[in-house]
Amino acid sequence: AKLVGGFDFNYGHKGDGFATGRPVADADQRRALAALLETLDFATLDISDNVINRLTPAAGGFSVMSRDGELFDGNTGHLFDLLTAADTAADITLNALMHPSRAARLVDYKSRNSSALGFDDLLLSVEQKIYTSPNTLRQHAIARRIQTRFISALIDLSSNHDASPDVRAIADARLRALINRMSPSL
């Protein structure tokens, strides 16, 4: 995620010959974004029944109470909650991609070079990835969770007073586009 909206630099000293800093190459940013979008893929986030059935609940009194292990606070009691796991994974990716500082850098890079990856491009790429048709009923449920997480992240960003006005405006515009897309025509 650090490549998307990243800045390549070295701490140089007078006379050491290091070049000045520069945004990460656009091709590298786009490859990094494509890799991150794969973490939002419904099939990638789906776990086979065989694996889910091996994720048995903790024995009474162990790890559920101690919280020493990594556990998801799911909605299925002590059983592994696939949808919460997918939601958590999507949240990690979306928080990284939609961090206010990263978003502001993408807006800045786009203003310097119209062909550069911009924040609006990033949001559109996420939207195109997560609003595709899932293959199975379970993947449809995963898709719904990821879509909800994306909309929540957009709402959070559009109301984040630490985000730049440009970033908030782009998040607002994407929310309006999603509302128009989901609303029936009058």
JSON list of C-alpha atoms in Angstrom, two decimals:
[
{"chain": "A", "resi": 1, "resn": "ALA", "atom": "CA", "xyz": [0.00, 0.00, 0.00]},
{"chain": "A", "resi": 2, "resn": "LYS", "atom": "CA", "xyz": [2.94, 2.33, 0.59]},
{"chain": "A", "resi": 3, "resn": "LEU", "atom": "CA", "xyz": [3.59, 2.41, -3.15]},
{"chain": "A", "resi": 4, "resn": "VAL", "atom": "CA", "xyz": [0.15, 3.86, -3.90]},
{"chain": "A", "resi": 5, "resn": "GLY", "atom": "CA", "xyz": [0.56, 7.59, -3.43]},
{"chain": "A", "resi": 6, "resn": "GLY", "atom": "CA", "xyz": [4.11, 6.88, -2.31]},
{"chain": "A", "resi": 7, "resn": "PHE", "atom": "CA", "xyz": [7.14, 9.12, -2.52]},
{"chain": "A", "resi": 8, "resn": "ASP", "atom": "CA", "xyz": [10.58, 7.74, -3.32]},
{"chain": "A", "resi": 9, "resn": "PHE", "atom": "CA", "xyz": [13.43, 9.54, -1.57]},
{"chain": "A", "resi": 10, "resn": "ASN", "atom": "CA", "xyz": [16.71, 9.14, 0.27]},
{"chain": "A", "resi": 11, "resn": "TYR", "atom": "CA", "xyz": [18.05, 11.21, 3.08]},
{"chain": "A", "resi": 12, "resn": "GLY", "atom": "CA", "xyz": [21.00, 12.70, 1.25]},
{"chain": "A", "resi": 13, "resn": "HIS", "atom": "CA", "xyz": [23.97, 14.69, 2.36]},
{"chain": "A", "resi": 14, "resn": "LYS", "atom": "CA", "xyz": [25.72, 17.46, 0.50]},
{"chain": "A", "resi": 15, "resn": "GLY", "atom": "CA", "xyz": [27.78, 15.98, -2.30]},
{"chain": "A", "resi": 16, "resn": "ASP", "atom": "CA", "xyz": [26.58, 12.36, -2.00]},
{"chain": "A", "resi": 17, "resn": "GLY", "atom": "CA", "xyz": [24.98, 12.41, -5.47]},
{"chain": "A", "resi": 18, "resn": "PHE", "atom": "CA", "xyz": [21.53, 11.19, -4.42]},
{"chain": "A", "resi": 19, "resn": "ALA", "atom": "CA", "xyz": [18.78, 12.41, -6.71]},
{"chain": "A", "resi": 20, "resn": "THR", "atom": "CA", "xyz": [15.94, 14.46, -5.31]},
{"chain": "A", "resi": 21, "resn": "GLY", "atom": "CA", "xyz": [12.77, 12.71, -4.19]},
{"chain": "A", "resi": 22, "resn": "ARG", "atom": "CA", "xyz": [9.90, 11.95, -6.55]},
{"chain": "A", "resi": 23, "resn": "PRO", "atom": "CA", "xyz": [6.52, 10.23, -6.52]},
{"chain": "A", "resi": 24, "resn": "VAL", "atom": "CA", "xyz": [6.66, 6.46, -6.95]},
{"chain": "A", "resi": 25, "resn": "ALA", "atom": "CA", "xyz": [6.47, 5.66, -10.67]},
{"chain": "A", "resi": 26, "resn": "ASP", "atom": "CA", "xyz": [2.89, 5.61, -11.90]},
{"chain": "A", "resi": 27, "resn": "ALA", "atom": "CA", "xyz": [3.26, 2.08, -13.33]},
{"chain": "A", "resi": 28, "resn": "ASP", "atom": "CA", "xyz": [4.45, 0.82, -9.92]},
{"chain": "A", "resi": 29, "resn": "GLN", "atom": "CA", "xyz": [1.53, 2.54, -8.19]},
{"chain": "A", "resi": 30, "resn": "ARG", "atom": "CA", "xyz": [-0.95, 0.98, -10.60]},
{"chain": "A", "resi": 31, "resn": "ARG", "atom": "CA", "xyz": [0.58, -2.50, -10.16]},
{"chain": "A", "resi": 32, "resn": "ALA", "atom": "CA", "xyz": [0.42, -2.09, -6.38]},
{"chain": "A", "resi": 33, "resn": "LEU", "atom": "CA", "xyz": [-3.22, -0.99, -6.60]},
{"chain": "A", "resi": 34, "resn": "ALA", "atom": "CA", "xyz": [-4.06, -4.00, -8.78]},
{"chain": "A", "resi": 35, "resn": "ALA", "atom": "CA", "xyz": [-2.44, -6.31, -6.22]},
{"chain": "A", "resi": 36, "resn": "LEU", "atom": "CA", "xyz": [-4.34, -4.66, -3.37]},
{"chain": "A", "resi": 37, "resn": "LEU", "atom": "CA", "xyz": [-7.62, -4.94, -5.27]},
{"chain": "A", "resi": 38, "resn": "GLU", "atom": "CA", "xyz": [-7.11, -8.71, -5.40]},
{"chain": "A", "resi": 39, "resn": "THR", "atom": "CA", "xyz": [-7.40, -8.70, -1.60]},
{"chain": "A", "resi": 40, "resn": "LEU", "atom": "CA", "xyz": [-10.98, -7.50, -2.13]},
{"chain": "A", "resi": 41, "resn": "ASP", "atom": "CA", "xyz": [-11.82, -10.32, -4.54]},
{"chain": "A", "resi": 42, "resn": "PHE", "atom": "CA", "xyz": [-14.84, -12.31, -3.36]},
{"chain": "A", "resi": 43, "resn": "ALA", "atom": "CA", "xyz": [-13.32, -15.65, -4.35]},
{"chain": "A", "resi": 44, "resn": "THR", "atom": "CA", "xyz": [-10.07, -14.77, -2.60]},
{"chain": "A", "resi": 45, "resn": "LEU", "atom": "CA", "xyz": [-11.92, -13.91, 0.61]},
{"chain": "A", "resi": 46, "resn": "ASP", "atom": "CA", "xyz": [-14.11, -17.01, 0.44]},
{"chain": "A", "resi": 47, "resn": "ILE", "atom": "CA", "xyz": [-12.88, -19.92, 2.52]},
{"chain": "A", "resi": 48, "resn": "SER", "atom": "CA", "xyz": [-13.82, -23.46, 1.59]},
{"chain": "A", "resi": 49, "resn": "ASP", "atom": "CA", "xyz": [-16.19, -25.44, 3.79]},
{"chain": "A", "resi": 50, "resn": "ASN", "atom": "CA", "xyz": [-13.37, -27.90, 4.38]},
{"chain": "A", "resi": 51, "resn": "VAL", "atom": "CA", "xyz": [-11.23, -25.19, 6.00]},
{"chain": "A", "resi": 52, "resn": "ILE", "atom": "CA", "xyz": [-14.13, -23.54, 7.85]},
{"chain": "A", "resi": 53, "resn": "ASN", "atom": "CA", "xyz": [-15.12, -26.90, 9.34]},
{"chain": "A", "resi": 54, "resn": "ARG", "atom": "CA", "xyz": [-11.56, -27.31, 10.70]},
{"chain": "A", "resi": 55, "resn": "LEU", "atom": "CA", "xyz": [-11.78, -23.99, 12.52]},
{"chain": "A", "resi": 56, "resn": "THR", "atom": "CA", "xyz": [-13.45, -25.44, 15.58]},
{"chain": "A", "resi": 57, "resn": "PRO", "atom": "CA", "xyz": [-14.47, -23.35, 18.55]},
{"chain": "A", "resi": 58, "resn": "ALA", "atom": "CA", "xyz": [-11.94, -22.99, 21.35]},
{"chain": "A", "resi": 59, "resn": "ALA", "atom": "CA", "xyz": [-12.19, -25.49, 24.18]},
{"chain": "A", "resi": 60, "resn": "GLY", "atom": "CA", "xyz": [-14.18, -24.11, 27.11]},
{"chain": "A", "resi": 61, "resn": "GLY", "atom": "CA", "xyz": [-12.20, -21.65, 29.18]},
{"chain": "A", "resi": 62, "resn": "PHE", "atom": "CA", "xyz": [-9.26, -21.40, 26.77]},
{"chain": "A", "resi": 63, "resn": "SER", "atom": "CA", "xyz": [-8.22, -18.49, 24.50]},
{"chain": "A", "resi": 64, "resn": "VAL", "atom": "CA", "xyz": [-11.78, -17.16, 24.20]},
{"chain": "A", "resi": 65, "resn": "MET", "atom": "CA", "xyz": [-11.41, -15.65, 27.64]},
{"chain": "A", "resi": 66, "resn": "SER", "atom": "CA", "xyz": [-7.69, -14.88, 27.58]},
{"chain": "A", "resi": 67, "resn": "ARG", "atom": "CA", "xyz": [-7.64, -13.07, 24.22]},
{"chain": "A", "resi": 68, "resn": "ASP", "atom": "CA", "xyz": [-3.98, -14.06, 23.73]},
{"chain": "A", "resi": 69, "resn": "GLY", "atom": "CA", "xyz": [-4.74, -15.34, 20.23]},
{"chain": "A", "resi": 70, "resn": "GLU", "atom": "CA", "xyz": [-6.03, -13.47, 17.23]},
{"chain": "A", "resi": 71, "resn": "LEU", "atom": "CA", "xyz": [-9.79, -13.84, 17.20]},
{"chain": "A", "resi": 72, "resn": "PHE", "atom": "CA", "xyz": [-12.51, -12.16, 15.21]},
{"chain": "A", "resi": 73, "resn": "ASP", "atom": "CA", "xyz": [-15.36, -10.66, 17.18]},
{"chain": "A", "resi": 74, "resn": "GLY", "atom": "CA", "xyz": [-17.93, -12.20, 14.88]},
{"chain": "A", "resi": 75, "resn": "ASN", "atom": "CA", "xyz": [-21.66, -12.64, 14.92]},
{"chain": "A", "resi": 76, "resn": "THR", "atom": "CA", "xyz": [-21.67, -16.44, 15.10]},
{"chain": "A", "resi": 77, "resn": "GLY", "atom": "CA", "xyz": [-20.80, -16.96, 18.72]},
{"chain": "A", "resi": 78, "resn": "HIS", "atom": "CA", "xyz": [-17.75, -19.17, 19.19]},
{"chain": "A", "resi": 79, "resn": "LEU", "atom": "CA", "xyz": [-17.85, -20.43, 15.60]},
{"chain": "A", "resi": 80, "resn": "PHE", "atom": "CA", "xyz": [-15.61, -18.93, 12.93]},
{"chain": "A", "resi": 81, "resn": "ASP", "atom": "CA", "xyz": [-17.45, -16.09, 11.17]},
{"chain": "A", "resi": 82, "resn": "LEU", "atom": "CA", "xyz": [-16.46, -16.03, 7.49]},
{"chain": "A", "resi": 83, "resn": "LEU", "atom": "CA", "xyz": [-18.26, -12.76, 6.81]},
{"chain": "A", "resi": 84, "resn": "THR", "atom": "CA", "xyz": [-16.56, -10.96, 9.68]},
{"chain": "A", "resi": 85, "resn": "ALA", "atom": "CA", "xyz": [-13.19, -12.30, 8.53]},
{"chain": "A", "resi": 86, "resn": "ALA", "atom": "CA", "xyz": [-13.83, -11.01, 5.00]},
{"chain": "A", "resi": 87, "resn": "ASP", "atom": "CA", "xyz": [-15.05, -7.67, 6.39]},
{"chain": "A", "resi": 88, "resn": "THR", "atom": "CA", "xyz": [-11.91, -7.35, 8.53]},
{"chain": "A", "resi": 89, "resn": "ALA", "atom": "CA", "xyz": [-9.64, -8.10, 5.57]},
{"chain": "A", "resi": 90, "resn": "ALA", "atom": "CA", "xyz": [-11.47, -5.57, 3.40]},
{"chain": "A", "resi": 91, "resn": "ASP", "atom": "CA", "xyz": [-11.26, -2.98, 6.17]},
{"chain": "A", "resi": 92, "resn": "ILE", "atom": "CA", "xyz": [-7.47, -3.34, 6.33]},
{"chain": "A", "resi": 93, "resn": "THR", "atom": "CA", "xyz": [-7.12, -2.80, 2.57]},
{"chain": "A", "resi": 94, "resn": "LEU", "atom": "CA", "xyz": [-9.63, 0.05, 2.36]},
{"chain": "A", "resi": 95, "resn": "ASN", "atom": "CA", "xyz": [-8.15, 1.88, 5.36]},
{"chain": "A", "resi": 96, "resn": "ALA", "atom": "CA", "xyz": [-4.72, 1.71, 3.77]},
{"chain": "A", "resi": 97, "resn": "LEU", "atom": "CA", "xyz": [-5.93, 2.88, 0.35]},
{"chain": "A", "resi": 98, "resn": "MET", "atom": "CA", "xyz": [-8.24, 5.59, 1.66]},
{"chain": "A", "resi": 99, "resn": "HIS", "atom": "CA", "xyz": [-5.95, 7.09, 4.30]},
{"chain": "A", "resi": 100, "resn": "PRO", "atom": "CA", "xyz": [-6.42, 10.88, 4.16]},
{"chain": "A", "resi": 101, "resn": "SER", "atom": "CA", "xyz": [-2.71, 11.61, 3.61]},
{"chain": "A", "resi": 102, "resn": "ARG", "atom": "CA", "xyz": [-2.40, 9.01, 0.85]},
{"chain": "A", "resi": 103, "resn": "ALA", "atom": "CA", "xyz": [-5.54, 10.36, -0.79]},
{"chain": "A", "resi": 104, "resn": "ALA", "atom": "CA", "xyz": [-4.19, 13.93, -0.64]},
{"chain": "A", "resi": 105, "resn": "ARG", "atom": "CA", "xyz": [-0.91, 12.85, -2.24]},
{"chain": "A", "resi": 106, "resn": "LEU", "atom": "CA", "xyz": [-2.83, 11.15, -5.05]},
{"chain": "A", "resi": 107, "resn": "VAL", "atom": "CA", "xyz": [-4.82, 14.35, -5.62]},
{"chain": "A", "resi": 108, "resn": "ASP", "atom": "CA", "xyz": [-1.56, 16.32, -5.68]},
{"chain": "A", "resi": 109, "resn": "TYR", "atom": "CA", "xyz": [0.19, 13.90, -8.08]},
{"chain": "A", "resi": 110, "resn": "LYS", "atom": "CA", "xyz": [-2.81, 14.01, -10.44]},
{"chain": "A", "resi": 111, "resn": "SER", "atom": "CA", "xyz": [-2.75, 17.83, -10.41]},
{"chain": "A", "resi": 112, "resn": "ARG", "atom": "CA", "xyz": [0.92, 17.70, -11.51]},
{"chain": "A", "resi": 113, "resn": "ASN", "atom": "CA", "xyz": [0.43, 15.00, -14.13]},
{"chain": "A", "resi": 114, "resn": "SER", "atom": "CA", "xyz": [-3.00, 14.33, -15.62]},
{"chain": "A", "resi": 115, "resn": "SER", "atom": "CA", "xyz": [-2.07, 10.74, -16.53]},
{"chain": "A", "resi": 116, "resn": "ALA", "atom": "CA", "xyz": [-0.98, 9.87, -12.98]},
{"chain": "A", "resi": 117, "resn": "LEU", "atom": "CA", "xyz": [-3.09, 7.67, -10.72]},
{"chain": "A", "resi": 118, "resn": "GLY", "atom": "CA", "xyz": [-5.43, 10.01, -8.87]},
{"chain": "A", "resi": 119, "resn": "PHE", "atom": "CA", "xyz": [-7.58, 9.45, -5.83]},
{"chain": "A", "resi": 120, "resn": "ASP", "atom": "CA", "xyz": [-10.71, 9.51, -7.98]},
{"chain": "A", "resi": 121, "resn": "ASP", "atom": "CA", "xyz": [-9.12, 6.80, -10.17]},
{"chain": "A", "resi": 122, "resn": "LEU", "atom": "CA", "xyz": [-8.37, 4.72, -7.09]},
{"chain": "A", "resi": 123, "resn": "LEU", "atom": "CA", "xyz": [-11.95, 4.94, -5.82]},
{"chain": "A", "resi": 124, "resn": "LEU", "atom": "CA", "xyz": [-13.35, 4.07, -9.23]},
{"chain": "A", "resi": 125, "resn": "SER", "atom": "CA", "xyz": [-11.02, 1.05, -9.42]},
{"chain": "A", "resi": 126, "resn": "VAL", "atom": "CA", "xyz": [-12.21, -0.15, -6.01]},
{"chain": "A", "resi": 127, "resn": "GLU", "atom": "CA", "xyz": [-15.82, 0.35, -7.01]},
{"chain": "A", "resi": 128, "resn": "GLN", "atom": "CA", "xyz": [-15.37, -1.56, -10.27]},
{"chain": "A", "resi": 129, "resn": "LYS", "atom": "CA", "xyz": [-13.74, -4.43, -8.38]},
{"chain": "A", "resi": 130, "resn": "ILE", "atom": "CA", "xyz": [-16.33, -4.79, -5.63]},
{"chain": "A", "resi": 131, "resn": "TYR", "atom": "CA", "xyz": [-19.48, -4.18, -7.65]},
{"chain": "A", "resi": 132, "resn": "THR", "atom": "CA", "xyz": [-19.03, -7.18, -9.94]},
{"chain": "A", "resi": 133, "resn": "SER", "atom": "CA", "xyz": [-21.31, -10.20, -9.93]},
{"chain": "A", "resi": 134, "resn": "PRO", "atom": "CA", "xyz": [-20.29, -12.83, -7.37]},
{"chain": "A", "resi": 135, "resn": "ASN", "atom": "CA", "xyz": [-20.15, -16.48, -8.43]},
{"chain": "A", "resi": 136, "resn": "THR", "atom": "CA", "xyz": [-21.92, -18.05, -5.45]},
{"chain": "A", "resi": 137, "resn": "LEU", "atom": "CA", "xyz": [-24.48, -17.20, -2.80]},
{"chain": "A", "resi": 138, "resn": "ARG", "atom": "CA", "xyz": [-21.74, -17.12, -0.15]},
{"chain": "A", "resi": 139, "resn": "GLN", "atom": "CA", "xyz": [-19.64, -14.79, -2.30]},
{"chain": "A", "resi": 140, "resn": "HIS", "atom": "CA", "xyz": [-22.71, -12.58, -2.70]},
{"chain": "A", "resi": 141, "resn": "ALA", "atom": "CA", "xyz": [-22.82, -12.22, 1.10]},
{"chain": "A", "resi": 142, "resn": "ILE", "atom": "CA", "xyz": [-19.09, -11.41, 1.12]},
{"chain": "A", "resi": 143, "resn": "ALA", "atom": "CA", "xyz": [-19.64, -8.83, -1.63]},
{"chain": "A", "resi": 144, "resn": "ARG", "atom": "CA", "xyz": [-22.40, -7.17, 0.37]},
{"chain": "A", "resi": 145, "resn": "ARG", "atom": "CA", "xyz": [-20.05, -6.87, 3.38]},
{"chain": "A", "resi": 146, "resn": "ILE", "atom": "CA", "xyz": [-17.23, -5.39, 1.30]},
{"chain": "A", "resi": 147, "resn": "GLN", "atom": "CA", "xyz": [-19.58, -2.95, -0.44]},
{"chain": "A", "resi": 148, "resn": "THR", "atom": "CA", "xyz": [-20.96, -1.84, 2.92]},
{"chain": "A", "resi": 149, "resn": "ARG", "atom": "CA", "xyz": [-17.41, -1.42, 4.25]},
{"chain": "A", "resi": 150, "resn": "PHE", "atom": "CA", "xyz": [-16.48, 0.69, 1.19]},
{"chain": "A", "resi": 151, "resn": "ILE", "atom": "CA", "xyz": [-19.50, 2.96, 1.60]},
{"chain": "A", "resi": 152, "resn": "SER", "atom": "CA", "xyz": [-18.75, 3.34, 5.33]},
{"chain": "A", "resi": 153, "resn": "ALA", "atom": "CA", "xyz": [-15.13, 4.23, 4.54]},
{"chain": "A", "resi": 154, "resn": "LEU", "atom": "CA", "xyz": [-16.30, 6.85, 2.01]},
{"chain": "A", "resi": 155, "resn": "ILE", "atom": "CA", "xyz": [-18.69, 8.35, 4.56]},
{"chain": "A", "resi": 156, "resn": "ASP", "atom": "CA", "xyz": [-15.93, 8.45, 7.18]},
{"chain": "A", "resi": 157, "resn": "LEU", "atom": "CA", "xyz": [-13.52, 10.09, 4.77]},
{"chain": "A", "resi": 158, "resn": "SER", "atom": "CA", "xyz": [-16.02, 12.64, 3.49]},
{"chain": "A", "resi": 159, "resn": "SER", "atom": "CA", "xyz": [-16.71, 13.76, 7.07]},
{"chain": "A", "resi": 160, "resn": "ASN", "atom": "CA", "xyz": [-13.07, 13.62, 8.25]},
{"chain": "A", "resi": 161, "resn": "HIS", "atom": "CA", "xyz": [-12.02, 17.20, 9.03]},
{"chain": "A", "resi": 162, "resn": "ASP", "atom": "CA", "xyz": [-8.37, 16.13, 8.94]},
{"chain": "A", "resi": 163, "resn": "ALA", "atom": "CA", "xyz": [-8.76, 15.16, 5.27]},
{"chain": "A", "resi": 164, "resn": "SER", "atom": "CA", "xyz": [-8.10, 17.84, 2.67]},
{"chain": "A", "resi": 165, "resn": "PRO", "atom": "CA", "xyz": [-11.12, 19.59, 1.15]},
{"chain": "A", "resi": 166, "resn": "ASP", "atom": "CA", "xyz": [-10.27, 18.02, -2.23]},
{"chain": "A", "resi": 167, "resn": "VAL", "atom": "CA", "xyz": [-10.22, 14.52, -0.76]},
{"chain": "A", "resi": 168, "resn": "ARG", "atom": "CA", "xyz": [-13.54, 15.10, 1.02]},
{"chain": "A", "resi": 169, "resn": "ALA", "atom": "CA", "xyz": [-15.07, 16.45, -2.21]},
{"chain": "A", "resi": 170, "resn": "ILE", "atom": "CA", "xyz": [-13.91, 13.41, -4.19]},
{"chain": "A", "resi": 171, "resn": "ALA", "atom": "CA", "xyz": [-15.29, 11.06, -1.52]},
{"chain": "A", "resi": 172, "resn": "ASP", "atom": "CA", "xyz": [-18.60, 12.98, -1.57]},
{"chain": "A", "resi": 173, "resn": "ALA", "atom": "CA", "xyz": [-18.75, 12.77, -5.37]},
{"chain": "A", "resi": 174, "resn": "ARG", "atom": "CA", "xyz": [-18.15, 9.01, -5.28]},
{"chain": "A", "resi": 175, "resn": "LEU", "atom": "CA", "xyz": [-20.90, 8.61, -2.66]},
{"chain": "A", "resi": 176, "resn": "ARG", "atom": "CA", "xyz": [-23.31, 10.60, -4.84]},
{"chain": "A", "resi": 177, "resn": "ALA", "atom": "CA", "xyz": [-22.40, 8.45, -7.85]},
{"chain": "A", "resi": 178, "resn": "LEU", "atom": "CA", "xyz": [-23.07, 5.29, -5.83]},
{"chain": "A", "resi": 179, "resn": "ILE", "atom": "CA", "xyz": [-26.41, 6.66, -4.63]},
{"chain": "A", "resi": 180, "resn": "ASN", "atom": "CA", "xyz": [-27.40, 7.50, -8.21]},
{"chain": "A", "resi": 181, "resn": "ARG", "atom": "CA", "xyz": [-26.30, 4.08, -9.35]},
{"chain": "A", "resi": 182, "resn": "MET", "atom": "CA", "xyz": [-28.34, 2.30, -6.70]},
{"chain": "A", "resi": 183, "resn": "SER", "atom": "CA", "xyz": [-31.44, 4.49, -6.84]},
{"chain": "A", "resi": 184, "resn": "PRO", "atom": "CA", "xyz": [-34.15, 3.70, -9.33]},
{"chain": "A", "resi": 185, "resn": "SER", "atom": "CA", "xyz": [-34.83, 6.35, -11.93]},
{"chain": "A", "resi": 186, "resn": "LEU", "atom": "CA", "xyz": [-37.75, 8.63, -11.19]}
]
